[in-house]
Backbone as ProteinMPNN parsed JSONL, in Angstrom:
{"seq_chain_A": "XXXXXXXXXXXXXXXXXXXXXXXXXXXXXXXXXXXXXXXXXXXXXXXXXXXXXXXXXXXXXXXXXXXXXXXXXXXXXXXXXXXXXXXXXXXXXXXXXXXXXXXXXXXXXXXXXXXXXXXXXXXXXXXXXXXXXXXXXXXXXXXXXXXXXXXXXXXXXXXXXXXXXXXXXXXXXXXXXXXXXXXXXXXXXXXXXXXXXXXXXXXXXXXXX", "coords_chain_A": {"N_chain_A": [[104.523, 122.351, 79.096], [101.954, 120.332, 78.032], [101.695, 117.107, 78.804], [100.643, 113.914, 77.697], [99.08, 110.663, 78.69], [98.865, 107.826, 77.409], [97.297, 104.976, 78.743], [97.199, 100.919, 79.614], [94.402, 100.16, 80.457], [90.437, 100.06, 80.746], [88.807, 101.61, 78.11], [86.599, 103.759, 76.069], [84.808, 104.591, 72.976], [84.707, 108.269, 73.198], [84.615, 111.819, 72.54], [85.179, 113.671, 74.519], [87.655, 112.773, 75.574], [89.121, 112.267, 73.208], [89.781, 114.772, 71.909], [91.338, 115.682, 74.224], [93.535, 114.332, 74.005], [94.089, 114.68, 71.446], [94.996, 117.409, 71.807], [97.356, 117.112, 72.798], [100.488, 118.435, 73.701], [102.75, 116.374, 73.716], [102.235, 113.332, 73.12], [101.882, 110.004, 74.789], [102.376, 106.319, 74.837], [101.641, 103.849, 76.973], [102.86, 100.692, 76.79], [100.226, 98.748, 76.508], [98.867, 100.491, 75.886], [98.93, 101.851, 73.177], [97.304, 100.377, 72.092], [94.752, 101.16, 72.496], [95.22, 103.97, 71.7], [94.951, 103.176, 69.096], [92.323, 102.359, 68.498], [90.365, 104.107, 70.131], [91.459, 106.819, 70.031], [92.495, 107.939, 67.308], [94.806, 109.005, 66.821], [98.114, 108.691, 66.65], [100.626, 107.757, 69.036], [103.544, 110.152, 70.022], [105.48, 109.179, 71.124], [106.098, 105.396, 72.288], [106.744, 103.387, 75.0], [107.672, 101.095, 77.358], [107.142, 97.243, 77.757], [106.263, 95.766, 75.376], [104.609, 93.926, 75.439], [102.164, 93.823, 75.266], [101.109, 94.967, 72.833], [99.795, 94.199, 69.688], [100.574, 93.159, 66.279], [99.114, 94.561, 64.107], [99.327, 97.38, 65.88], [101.532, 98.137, 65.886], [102.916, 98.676, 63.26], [100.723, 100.715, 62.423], [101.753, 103.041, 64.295], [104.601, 103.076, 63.747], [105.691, 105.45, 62.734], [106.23, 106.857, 65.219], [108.881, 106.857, 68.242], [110.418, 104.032, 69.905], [110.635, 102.601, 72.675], [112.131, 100.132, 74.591], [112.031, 98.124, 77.152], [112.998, 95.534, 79.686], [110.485, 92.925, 80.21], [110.11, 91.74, 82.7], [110.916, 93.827, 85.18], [111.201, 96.119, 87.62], [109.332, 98.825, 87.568], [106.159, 99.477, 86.345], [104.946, 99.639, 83.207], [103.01, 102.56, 82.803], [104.058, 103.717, 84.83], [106.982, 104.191, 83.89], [106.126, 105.591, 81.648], [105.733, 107.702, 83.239], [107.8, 108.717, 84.186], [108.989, 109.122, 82.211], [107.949, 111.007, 80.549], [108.483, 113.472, 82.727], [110.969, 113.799, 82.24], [111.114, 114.891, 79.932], [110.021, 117.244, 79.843], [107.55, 117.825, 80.89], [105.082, 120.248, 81.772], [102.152, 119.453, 83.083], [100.361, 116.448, 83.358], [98.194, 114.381, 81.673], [96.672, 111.738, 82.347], [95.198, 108.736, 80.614], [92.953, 106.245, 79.87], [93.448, 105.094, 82.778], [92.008, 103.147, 84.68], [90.312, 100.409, 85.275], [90.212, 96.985, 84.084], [92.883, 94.438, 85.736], [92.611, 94.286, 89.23], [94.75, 95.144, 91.093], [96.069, 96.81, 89.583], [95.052, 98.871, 89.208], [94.664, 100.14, 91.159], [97.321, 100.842, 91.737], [97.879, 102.416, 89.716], [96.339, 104.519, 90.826], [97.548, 105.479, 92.667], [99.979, 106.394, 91.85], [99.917, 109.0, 91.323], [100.371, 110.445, 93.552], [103.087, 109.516, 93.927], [104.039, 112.056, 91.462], [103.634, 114.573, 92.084], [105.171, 116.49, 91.862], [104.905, 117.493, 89.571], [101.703, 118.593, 87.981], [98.881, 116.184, 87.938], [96.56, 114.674, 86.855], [94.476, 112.099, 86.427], [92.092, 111.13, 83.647], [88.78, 110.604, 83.033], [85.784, 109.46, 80.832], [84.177, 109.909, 82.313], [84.694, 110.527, 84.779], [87.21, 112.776, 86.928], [90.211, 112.858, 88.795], [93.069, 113.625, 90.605], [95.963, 115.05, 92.503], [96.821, 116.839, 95.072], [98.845, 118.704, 97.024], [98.443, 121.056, 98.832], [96.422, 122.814, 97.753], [93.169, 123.18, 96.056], [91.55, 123.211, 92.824], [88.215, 122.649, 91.915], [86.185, 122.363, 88.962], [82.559, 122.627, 87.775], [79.675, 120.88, 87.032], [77.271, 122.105, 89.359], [75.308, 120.228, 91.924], [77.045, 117.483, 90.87], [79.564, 115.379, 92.334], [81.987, 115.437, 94.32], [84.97, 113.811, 95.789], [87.697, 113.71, 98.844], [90.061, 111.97, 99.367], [92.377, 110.974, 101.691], [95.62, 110.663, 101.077], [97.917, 110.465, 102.665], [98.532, 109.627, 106.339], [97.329, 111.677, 107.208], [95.72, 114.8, 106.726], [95.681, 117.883, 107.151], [94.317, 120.583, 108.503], [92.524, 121.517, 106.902], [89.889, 123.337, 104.599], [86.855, 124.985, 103.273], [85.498, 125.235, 100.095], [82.127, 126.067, 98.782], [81.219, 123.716, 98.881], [78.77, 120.977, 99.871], [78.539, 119.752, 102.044], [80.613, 121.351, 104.007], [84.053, 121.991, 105.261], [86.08, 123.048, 108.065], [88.931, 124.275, 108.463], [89.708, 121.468, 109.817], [90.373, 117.999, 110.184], [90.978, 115.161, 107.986], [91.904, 111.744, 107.843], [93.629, 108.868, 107.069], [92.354, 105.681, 105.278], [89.927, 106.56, 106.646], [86.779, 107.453, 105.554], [85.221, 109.91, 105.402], [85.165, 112.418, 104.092], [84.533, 111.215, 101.322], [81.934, 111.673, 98.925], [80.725, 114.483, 98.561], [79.564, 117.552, 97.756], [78.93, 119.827, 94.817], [78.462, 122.895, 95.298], [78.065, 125.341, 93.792], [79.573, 126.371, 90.702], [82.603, 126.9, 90.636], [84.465, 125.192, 93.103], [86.86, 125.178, 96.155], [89.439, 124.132, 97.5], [91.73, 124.209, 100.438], [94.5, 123.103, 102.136], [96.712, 122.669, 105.301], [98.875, 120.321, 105.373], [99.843, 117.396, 104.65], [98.838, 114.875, 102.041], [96.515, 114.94, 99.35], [93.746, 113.069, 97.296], [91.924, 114.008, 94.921], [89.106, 113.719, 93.552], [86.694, 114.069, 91.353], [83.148, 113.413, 89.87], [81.649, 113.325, 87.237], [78.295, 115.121, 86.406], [75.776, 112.492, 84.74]], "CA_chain_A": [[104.159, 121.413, 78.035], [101.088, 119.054, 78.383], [102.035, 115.914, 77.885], [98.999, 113.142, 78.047], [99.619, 109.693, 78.494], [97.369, 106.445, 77.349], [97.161, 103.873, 79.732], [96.203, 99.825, 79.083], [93.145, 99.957, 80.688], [89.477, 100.276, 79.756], [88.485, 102.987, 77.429], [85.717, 103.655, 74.837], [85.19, 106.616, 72.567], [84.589, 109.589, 73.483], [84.879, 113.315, 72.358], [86.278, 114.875, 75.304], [89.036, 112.141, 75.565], [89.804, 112.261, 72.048], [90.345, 116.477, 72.249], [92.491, 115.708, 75.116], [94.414, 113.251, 73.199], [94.499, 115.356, 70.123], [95.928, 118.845, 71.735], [98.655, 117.301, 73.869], [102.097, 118.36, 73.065], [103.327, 115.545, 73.591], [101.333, 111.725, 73.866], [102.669, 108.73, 75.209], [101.685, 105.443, 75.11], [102.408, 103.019, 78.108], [102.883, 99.692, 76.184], [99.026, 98.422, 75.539], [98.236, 101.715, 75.716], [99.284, 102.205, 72.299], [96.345, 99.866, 71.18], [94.007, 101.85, 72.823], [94.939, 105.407, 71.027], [94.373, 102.712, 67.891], [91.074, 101.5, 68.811], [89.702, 104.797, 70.062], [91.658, 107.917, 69.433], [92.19, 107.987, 65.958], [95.608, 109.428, 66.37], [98.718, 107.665, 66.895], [101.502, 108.513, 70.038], [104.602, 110.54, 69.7], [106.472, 107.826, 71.65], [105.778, 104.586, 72.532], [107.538, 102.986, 76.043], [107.365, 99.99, 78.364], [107.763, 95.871, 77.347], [105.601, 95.843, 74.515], [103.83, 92.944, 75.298], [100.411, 93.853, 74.833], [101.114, 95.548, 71.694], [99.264, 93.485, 68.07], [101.594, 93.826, 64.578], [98.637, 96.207, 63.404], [99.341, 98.624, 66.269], [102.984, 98.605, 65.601], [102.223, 99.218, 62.312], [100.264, 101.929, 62.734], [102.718, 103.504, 65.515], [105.696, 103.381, 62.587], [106.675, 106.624, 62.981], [106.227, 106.712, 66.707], [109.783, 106.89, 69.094], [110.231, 103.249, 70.586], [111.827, 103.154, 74.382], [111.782, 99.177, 75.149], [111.929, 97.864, 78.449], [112.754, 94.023, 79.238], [109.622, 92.227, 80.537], [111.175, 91.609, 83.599], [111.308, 94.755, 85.24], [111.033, 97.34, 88.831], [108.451, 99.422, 87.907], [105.071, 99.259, 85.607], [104.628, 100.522, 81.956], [102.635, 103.638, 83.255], [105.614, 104.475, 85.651], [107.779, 104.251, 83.069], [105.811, 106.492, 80.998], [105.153, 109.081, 84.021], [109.031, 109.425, 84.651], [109.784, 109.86, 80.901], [106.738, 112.229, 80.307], [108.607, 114.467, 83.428], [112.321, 113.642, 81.955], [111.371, 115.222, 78.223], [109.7, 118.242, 80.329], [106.316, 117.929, 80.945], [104.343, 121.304, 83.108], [101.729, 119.093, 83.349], [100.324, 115.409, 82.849], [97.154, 113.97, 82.079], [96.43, 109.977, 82.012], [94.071, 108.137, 80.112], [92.797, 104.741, 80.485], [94.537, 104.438, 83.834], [91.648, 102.357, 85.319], [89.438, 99.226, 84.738], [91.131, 95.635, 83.74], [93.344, 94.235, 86.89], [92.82, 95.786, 90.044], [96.004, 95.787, 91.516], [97.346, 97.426, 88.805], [94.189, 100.008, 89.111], [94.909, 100.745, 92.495], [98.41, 101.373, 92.152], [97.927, 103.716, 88.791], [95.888, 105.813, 91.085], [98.73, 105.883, 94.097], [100.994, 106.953, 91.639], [99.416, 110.197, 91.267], [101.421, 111.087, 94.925], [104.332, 110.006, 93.278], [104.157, 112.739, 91.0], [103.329, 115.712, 92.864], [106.057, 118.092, 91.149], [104.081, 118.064, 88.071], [100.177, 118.439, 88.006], [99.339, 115.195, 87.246], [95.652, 113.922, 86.674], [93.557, 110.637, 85.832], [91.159, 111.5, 83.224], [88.082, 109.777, 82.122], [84.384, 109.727, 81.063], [82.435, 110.205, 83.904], [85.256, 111.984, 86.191], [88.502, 112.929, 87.04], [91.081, 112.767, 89.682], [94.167, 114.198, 91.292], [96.462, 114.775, 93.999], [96.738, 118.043, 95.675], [99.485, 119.29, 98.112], [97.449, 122.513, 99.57], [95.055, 123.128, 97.328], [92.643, 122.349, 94.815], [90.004, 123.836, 92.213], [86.783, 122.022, 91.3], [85.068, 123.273, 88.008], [81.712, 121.515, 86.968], [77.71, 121.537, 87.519], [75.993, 122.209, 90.961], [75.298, 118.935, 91.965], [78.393, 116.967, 91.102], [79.993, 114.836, 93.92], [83.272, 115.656, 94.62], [84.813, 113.407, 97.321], [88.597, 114.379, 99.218], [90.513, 110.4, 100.287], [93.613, 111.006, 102.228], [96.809, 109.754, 100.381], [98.972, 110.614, 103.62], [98.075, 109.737, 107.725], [96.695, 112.897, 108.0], [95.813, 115.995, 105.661], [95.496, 119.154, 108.102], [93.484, 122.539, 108.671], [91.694, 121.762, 105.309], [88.883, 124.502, 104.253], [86.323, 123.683, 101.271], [84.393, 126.67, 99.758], [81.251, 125.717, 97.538], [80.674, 122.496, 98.618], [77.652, 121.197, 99.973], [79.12, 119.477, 103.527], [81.85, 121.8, 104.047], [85.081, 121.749, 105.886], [86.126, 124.632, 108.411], [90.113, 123.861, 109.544], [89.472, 120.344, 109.894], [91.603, 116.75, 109.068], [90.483, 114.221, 107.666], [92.582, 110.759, 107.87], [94.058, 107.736, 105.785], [91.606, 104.955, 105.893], [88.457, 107.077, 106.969], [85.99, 107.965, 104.274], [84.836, 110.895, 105.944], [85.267, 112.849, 102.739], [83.669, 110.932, 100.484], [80.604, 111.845, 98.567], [80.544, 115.901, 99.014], [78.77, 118.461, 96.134], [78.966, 121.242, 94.752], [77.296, 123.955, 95.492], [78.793, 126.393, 92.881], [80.438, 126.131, 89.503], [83.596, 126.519, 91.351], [85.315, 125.1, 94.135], [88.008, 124.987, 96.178], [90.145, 123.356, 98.981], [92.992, 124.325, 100.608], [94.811, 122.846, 103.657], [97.853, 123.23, 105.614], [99.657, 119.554, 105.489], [99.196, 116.401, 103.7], [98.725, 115.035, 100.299], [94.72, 114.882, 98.805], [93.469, 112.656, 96.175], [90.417, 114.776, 94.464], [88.101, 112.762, 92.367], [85.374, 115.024, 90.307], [82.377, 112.631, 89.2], [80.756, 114.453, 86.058], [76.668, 114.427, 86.167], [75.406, 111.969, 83.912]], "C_chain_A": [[103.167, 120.389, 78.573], [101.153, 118.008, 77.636], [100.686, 114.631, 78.421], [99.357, 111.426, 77.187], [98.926, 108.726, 78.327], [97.782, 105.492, 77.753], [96.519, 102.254, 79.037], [94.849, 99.075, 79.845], [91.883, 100.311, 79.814], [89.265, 101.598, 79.41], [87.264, 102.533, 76.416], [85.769, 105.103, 74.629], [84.556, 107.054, 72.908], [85.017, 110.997, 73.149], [85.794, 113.909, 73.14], [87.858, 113.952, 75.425], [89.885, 112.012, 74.32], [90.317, 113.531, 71.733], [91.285, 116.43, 73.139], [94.118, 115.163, 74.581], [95.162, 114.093, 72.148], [95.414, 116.7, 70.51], [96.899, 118.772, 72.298], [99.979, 117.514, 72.924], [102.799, 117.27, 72.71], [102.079, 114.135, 73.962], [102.669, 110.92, 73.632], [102.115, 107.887, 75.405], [102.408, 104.302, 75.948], [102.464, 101.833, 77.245], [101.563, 99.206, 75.272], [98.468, 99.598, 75.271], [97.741, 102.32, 73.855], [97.809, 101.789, 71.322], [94.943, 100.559, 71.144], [93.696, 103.722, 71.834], [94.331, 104.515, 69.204], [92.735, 103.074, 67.565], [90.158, 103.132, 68.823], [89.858, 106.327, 69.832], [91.753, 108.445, 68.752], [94.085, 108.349, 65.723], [97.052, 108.921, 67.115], [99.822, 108.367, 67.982], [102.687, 108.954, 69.376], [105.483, 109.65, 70.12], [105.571, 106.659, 72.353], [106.445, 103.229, 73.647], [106.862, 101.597, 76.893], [107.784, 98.583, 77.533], [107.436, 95.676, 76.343], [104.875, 94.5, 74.408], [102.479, 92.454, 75.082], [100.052, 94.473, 73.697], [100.882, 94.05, 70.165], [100.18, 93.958, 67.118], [101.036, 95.251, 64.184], [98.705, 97.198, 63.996], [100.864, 99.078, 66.169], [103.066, 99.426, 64.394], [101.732, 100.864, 61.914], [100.989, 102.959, 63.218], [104.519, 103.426, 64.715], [106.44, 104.579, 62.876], [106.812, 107.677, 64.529], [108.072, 106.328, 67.177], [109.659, 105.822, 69.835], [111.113, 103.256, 71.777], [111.229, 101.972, 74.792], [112.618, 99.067, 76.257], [111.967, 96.195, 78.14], [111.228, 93.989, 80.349], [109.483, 92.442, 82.339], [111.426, 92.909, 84.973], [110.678, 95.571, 87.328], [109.603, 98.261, 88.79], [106.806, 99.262, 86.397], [105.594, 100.5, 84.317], [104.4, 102.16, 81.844], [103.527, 104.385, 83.953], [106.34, 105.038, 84.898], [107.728, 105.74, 82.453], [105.643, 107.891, 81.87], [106.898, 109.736, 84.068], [109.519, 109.763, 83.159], [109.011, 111.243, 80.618], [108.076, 113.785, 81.705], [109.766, 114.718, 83.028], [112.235, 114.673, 80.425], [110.554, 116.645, 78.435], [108.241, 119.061, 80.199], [106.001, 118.877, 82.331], [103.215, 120.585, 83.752], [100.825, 117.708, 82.024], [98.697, 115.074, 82.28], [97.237, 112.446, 81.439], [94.991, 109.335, 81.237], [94.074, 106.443, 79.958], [93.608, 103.673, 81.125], [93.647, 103.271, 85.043], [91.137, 101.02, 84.697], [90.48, 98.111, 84.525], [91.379, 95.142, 85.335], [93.627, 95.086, 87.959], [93.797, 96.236, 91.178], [96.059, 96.402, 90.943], [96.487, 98.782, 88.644], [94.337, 100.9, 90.152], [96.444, 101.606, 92.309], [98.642, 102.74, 91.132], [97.425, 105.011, 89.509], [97.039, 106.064, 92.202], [99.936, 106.66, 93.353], [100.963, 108.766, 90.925], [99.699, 110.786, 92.742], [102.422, 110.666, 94.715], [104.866, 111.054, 92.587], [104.034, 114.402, 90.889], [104.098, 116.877, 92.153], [105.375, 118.046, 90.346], [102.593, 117.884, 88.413], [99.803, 117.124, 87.369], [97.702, 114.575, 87.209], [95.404, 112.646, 85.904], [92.334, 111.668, 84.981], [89.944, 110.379, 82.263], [86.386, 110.169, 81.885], [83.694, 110.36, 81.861], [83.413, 111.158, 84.985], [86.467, 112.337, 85.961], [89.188, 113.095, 88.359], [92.746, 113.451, 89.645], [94.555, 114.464, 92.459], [97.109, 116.019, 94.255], [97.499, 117.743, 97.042], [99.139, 120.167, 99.224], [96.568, 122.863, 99.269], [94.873, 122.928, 96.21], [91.453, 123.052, 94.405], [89.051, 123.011, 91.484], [86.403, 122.793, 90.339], [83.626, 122.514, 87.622], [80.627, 122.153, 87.685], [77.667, 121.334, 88.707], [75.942, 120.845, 91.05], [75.992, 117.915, 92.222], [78.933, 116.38, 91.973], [81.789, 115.07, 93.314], [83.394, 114.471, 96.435], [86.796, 113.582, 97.6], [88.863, 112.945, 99.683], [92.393, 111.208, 100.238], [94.418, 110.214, 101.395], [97.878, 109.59, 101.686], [98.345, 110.199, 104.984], [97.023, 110.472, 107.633], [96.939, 113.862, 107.387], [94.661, 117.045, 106.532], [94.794, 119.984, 107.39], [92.807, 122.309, 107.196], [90.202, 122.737, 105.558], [88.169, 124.927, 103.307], [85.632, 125.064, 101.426], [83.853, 126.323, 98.55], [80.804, 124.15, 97.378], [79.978, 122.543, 99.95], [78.001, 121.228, 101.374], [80.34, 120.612, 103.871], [83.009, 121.586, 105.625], [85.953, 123.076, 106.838], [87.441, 124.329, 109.452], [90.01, 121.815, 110.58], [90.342, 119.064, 109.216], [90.738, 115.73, 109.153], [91.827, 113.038, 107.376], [92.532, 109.384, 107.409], [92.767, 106.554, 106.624], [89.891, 105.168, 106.197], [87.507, 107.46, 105.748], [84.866, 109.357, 104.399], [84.759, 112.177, 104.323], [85.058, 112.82, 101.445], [82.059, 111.374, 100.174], [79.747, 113.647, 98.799], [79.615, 116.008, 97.284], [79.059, 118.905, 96.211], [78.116, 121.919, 94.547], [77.299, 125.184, 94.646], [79.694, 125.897, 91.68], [81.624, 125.987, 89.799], [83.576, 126.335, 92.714], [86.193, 125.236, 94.781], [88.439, 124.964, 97.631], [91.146, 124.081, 99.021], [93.284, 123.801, 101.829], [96.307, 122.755, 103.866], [99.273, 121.937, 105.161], [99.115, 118.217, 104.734], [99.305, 115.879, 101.975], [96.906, 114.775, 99.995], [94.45, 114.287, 97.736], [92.317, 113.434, 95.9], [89.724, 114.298, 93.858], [86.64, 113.579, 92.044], [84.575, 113.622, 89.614], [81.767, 113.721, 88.199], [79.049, 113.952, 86.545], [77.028, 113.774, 84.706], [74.347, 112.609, 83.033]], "O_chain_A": [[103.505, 119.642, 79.491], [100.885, 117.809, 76.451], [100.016, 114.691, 79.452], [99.653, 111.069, 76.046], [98.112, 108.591, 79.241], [98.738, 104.976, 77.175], [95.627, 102.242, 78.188], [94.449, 97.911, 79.814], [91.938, 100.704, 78.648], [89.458, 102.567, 80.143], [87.001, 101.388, 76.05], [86.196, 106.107, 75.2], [83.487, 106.478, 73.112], [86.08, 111.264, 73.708], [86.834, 114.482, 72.814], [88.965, 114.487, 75.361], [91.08, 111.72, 74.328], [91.433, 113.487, 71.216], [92.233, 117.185, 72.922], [95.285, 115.514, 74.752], [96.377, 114.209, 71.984], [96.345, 117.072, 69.795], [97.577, 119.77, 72.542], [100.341, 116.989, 71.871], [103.383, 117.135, 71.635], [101.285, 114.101, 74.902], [103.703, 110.96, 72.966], [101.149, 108.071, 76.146], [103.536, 103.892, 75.678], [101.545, 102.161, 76.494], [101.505, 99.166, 74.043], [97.586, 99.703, 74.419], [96.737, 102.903, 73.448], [97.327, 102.391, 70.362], [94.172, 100.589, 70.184], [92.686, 104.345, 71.507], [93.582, 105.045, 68.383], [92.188, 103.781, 66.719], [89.435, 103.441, 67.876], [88.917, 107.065, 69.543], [91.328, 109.595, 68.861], [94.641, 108.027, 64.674], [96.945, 108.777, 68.333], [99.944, 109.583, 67.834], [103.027, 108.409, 68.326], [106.364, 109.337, 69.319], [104.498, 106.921, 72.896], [106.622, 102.131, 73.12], [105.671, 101.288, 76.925], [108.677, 98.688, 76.692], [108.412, 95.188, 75.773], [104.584, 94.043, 73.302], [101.913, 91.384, 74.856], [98.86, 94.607, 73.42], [101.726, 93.208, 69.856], [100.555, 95.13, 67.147], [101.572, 96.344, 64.0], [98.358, 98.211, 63.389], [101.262, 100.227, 66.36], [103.248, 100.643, 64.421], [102.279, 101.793, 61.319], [100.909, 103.974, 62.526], [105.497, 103.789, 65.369], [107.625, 104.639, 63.203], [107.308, 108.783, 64.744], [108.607, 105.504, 66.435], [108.832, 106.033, 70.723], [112.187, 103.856, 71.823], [110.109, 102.054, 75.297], [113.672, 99.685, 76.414], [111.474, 95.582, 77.194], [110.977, 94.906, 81.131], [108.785, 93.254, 82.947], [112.34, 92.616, 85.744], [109.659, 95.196, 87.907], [108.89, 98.394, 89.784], [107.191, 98.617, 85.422], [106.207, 101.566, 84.356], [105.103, 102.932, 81.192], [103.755, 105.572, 83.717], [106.523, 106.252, 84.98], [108.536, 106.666, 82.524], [105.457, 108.982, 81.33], [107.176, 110.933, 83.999], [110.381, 110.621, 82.974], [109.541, 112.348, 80.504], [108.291, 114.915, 81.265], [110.081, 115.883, 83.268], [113.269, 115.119, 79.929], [110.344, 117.291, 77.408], [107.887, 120.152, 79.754], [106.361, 118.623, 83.48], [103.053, 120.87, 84.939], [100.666, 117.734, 80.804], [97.938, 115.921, 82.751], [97.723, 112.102, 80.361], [93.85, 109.687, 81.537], [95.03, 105.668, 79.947], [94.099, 102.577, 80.852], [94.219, 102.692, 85.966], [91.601, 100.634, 83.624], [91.645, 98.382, 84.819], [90.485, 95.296, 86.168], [94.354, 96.078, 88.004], [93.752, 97.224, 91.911], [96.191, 97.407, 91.641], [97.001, 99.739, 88.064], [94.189, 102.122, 90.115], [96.629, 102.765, 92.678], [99.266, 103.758, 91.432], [97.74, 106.159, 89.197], [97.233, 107.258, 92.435], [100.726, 107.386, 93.957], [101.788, 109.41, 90.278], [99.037, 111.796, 92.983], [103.252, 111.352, 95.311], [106.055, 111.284, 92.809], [104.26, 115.175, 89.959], [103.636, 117.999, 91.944], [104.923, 119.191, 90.317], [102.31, 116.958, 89.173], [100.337, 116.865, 86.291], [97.799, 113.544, 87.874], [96.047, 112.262, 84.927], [91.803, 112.664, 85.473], [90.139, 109.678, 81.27], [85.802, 110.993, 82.589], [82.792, 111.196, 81.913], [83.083, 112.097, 85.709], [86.899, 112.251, 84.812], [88.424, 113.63, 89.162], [93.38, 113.668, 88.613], [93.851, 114.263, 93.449], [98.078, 116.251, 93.532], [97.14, 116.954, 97.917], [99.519, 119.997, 100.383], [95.712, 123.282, 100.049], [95.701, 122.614, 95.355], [90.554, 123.443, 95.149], [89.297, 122.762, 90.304], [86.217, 123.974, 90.632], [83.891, 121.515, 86.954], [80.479, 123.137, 88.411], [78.073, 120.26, 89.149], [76.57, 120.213, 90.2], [75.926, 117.309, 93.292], [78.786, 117.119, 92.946], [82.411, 114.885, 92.268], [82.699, 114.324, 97.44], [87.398, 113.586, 96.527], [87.984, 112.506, 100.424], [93.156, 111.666, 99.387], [93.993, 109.133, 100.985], [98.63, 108.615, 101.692], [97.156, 110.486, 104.846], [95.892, 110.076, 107.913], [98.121, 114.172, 107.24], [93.431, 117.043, 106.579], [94.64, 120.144, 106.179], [92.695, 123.3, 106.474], [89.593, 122.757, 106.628], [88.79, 125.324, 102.322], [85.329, 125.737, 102.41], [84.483, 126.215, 97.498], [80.32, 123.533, 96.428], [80.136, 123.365, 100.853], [77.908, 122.269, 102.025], [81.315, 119.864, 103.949], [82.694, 121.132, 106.726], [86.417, 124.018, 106.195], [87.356, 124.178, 110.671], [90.267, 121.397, 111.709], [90.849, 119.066, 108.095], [89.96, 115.431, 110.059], [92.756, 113.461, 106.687], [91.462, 108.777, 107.362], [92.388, 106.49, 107.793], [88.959, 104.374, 106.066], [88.215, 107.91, 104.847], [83.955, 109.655, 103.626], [83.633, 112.382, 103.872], [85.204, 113.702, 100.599], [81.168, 111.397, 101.024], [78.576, 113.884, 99.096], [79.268, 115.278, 96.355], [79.694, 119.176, 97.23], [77.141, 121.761, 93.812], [76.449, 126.043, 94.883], [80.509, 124.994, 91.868], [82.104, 124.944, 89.354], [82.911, 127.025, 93.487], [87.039, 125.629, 93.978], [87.977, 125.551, 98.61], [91.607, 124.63, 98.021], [92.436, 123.947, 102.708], [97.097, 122.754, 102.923], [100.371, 122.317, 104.752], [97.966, 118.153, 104.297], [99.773, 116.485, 101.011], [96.284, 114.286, 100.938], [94.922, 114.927, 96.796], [91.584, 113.523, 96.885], [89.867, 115.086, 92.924], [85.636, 113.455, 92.746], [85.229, 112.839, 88.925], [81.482, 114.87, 88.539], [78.68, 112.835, 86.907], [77.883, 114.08, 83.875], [73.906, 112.002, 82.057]]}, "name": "protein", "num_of_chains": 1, "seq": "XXXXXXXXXXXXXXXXXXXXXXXXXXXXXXXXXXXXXXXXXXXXXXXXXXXXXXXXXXXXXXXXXXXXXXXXXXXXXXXXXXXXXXXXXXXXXXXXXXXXXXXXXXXXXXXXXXXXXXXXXXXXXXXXXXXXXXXXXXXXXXXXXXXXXXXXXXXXXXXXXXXXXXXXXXXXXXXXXXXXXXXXXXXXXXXXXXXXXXXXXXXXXXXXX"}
């Protein structure tokens, strides 16, 4: 089941995020999130979770026949959390996030860390211009020639890795937390693809402009 979750960060419309939006089995909106599927998706969440403090009357409103799951204020883990462990609790195969960056950037940083929390389920960031994820062993790139793809350690140390179709490539080689050694690759082929022995991998796909 793809379940696809809207985040209260920045967003604007867009086509491909609104198709994403529109075919998920299931949507979820993290608290402000909710204002966001208002504003630019057109179509309103199946449930609606976290404190609700960034939520307006008119998106409640709207969100009427939406599933509410409040949270006090007060709380252990973020909105988005919330929403990632219910999204895996109601039996999601795989996730995708939407406007999990921009605004405060703690809270940007940590939306992307929690994409190695979630490792049992496929779990991407999706937006405009790119996309991201976090890869155990391996990983497939799709997109134009060109393209920067760049590989940032989530763990110490992500072993024997082995890149096919990109421009710098990688031949049993680690790359380590901290280093940026991995930043800023291409592709050299419509597809890609990594694999390595140990580790976790954040993947970040920039789209051409």
């Amino acid at each position: 089941m793809h379940t696809v979750i809207i985040a209260n960060g920045e967003l604007e419309e867009d086509a491909h995020l609104q198709a994403i939006w529109r075919d998920a089995d299931l949507r979820i909106a993290a608290d402000g999130g909710a204002v966001n599927a208002r504003k630019y998706l057109s179509r309103a969440p199946h449930i609606v979770i976290g404190d609700l403090d960034s939520m307006d009357d008119v998106t409640r409103a709207w969100c009427a026949q939406a599933e509410f799951i409040t949270y006090p204020r007060e709380k252990d883990k973020t909105d988005l959390e919330l929403a990632l462990d219910l999204a895996t609790q109601r039996g999601a195969t795989e996730i995708t996030i939407l406007g999990a960056l921009g605004g405060r950037f703690d809270q940007m940083i940590a939306n992307v860390f929690l994409l190695a929390k979630n490792i049992r389920v496929p779990t991407r960031l999706a937006g405009m211009e790119f996309e991201a994820w976090s890869a155990s062993n391996h990983a497939v790139i799709t997109g134009q020639i060109g393209e920067t793809v760049s590989l940032i350690p989530l763990t110490e140390r992500v072993e024997g890795i082995v890149t096919h179709a990109l421009k710098y490539p990688l031949r049993d080689e680690t790359l380590t937390f901290g280093h940026a050694r991995g930043v800023s690759n291409e592709l050299v082929a419509e597809r890609a693809e990594i694999t390595f022995t140990r580790g976790l991998l954040l993947v970040v796909h920039l789209f051409a402009k």
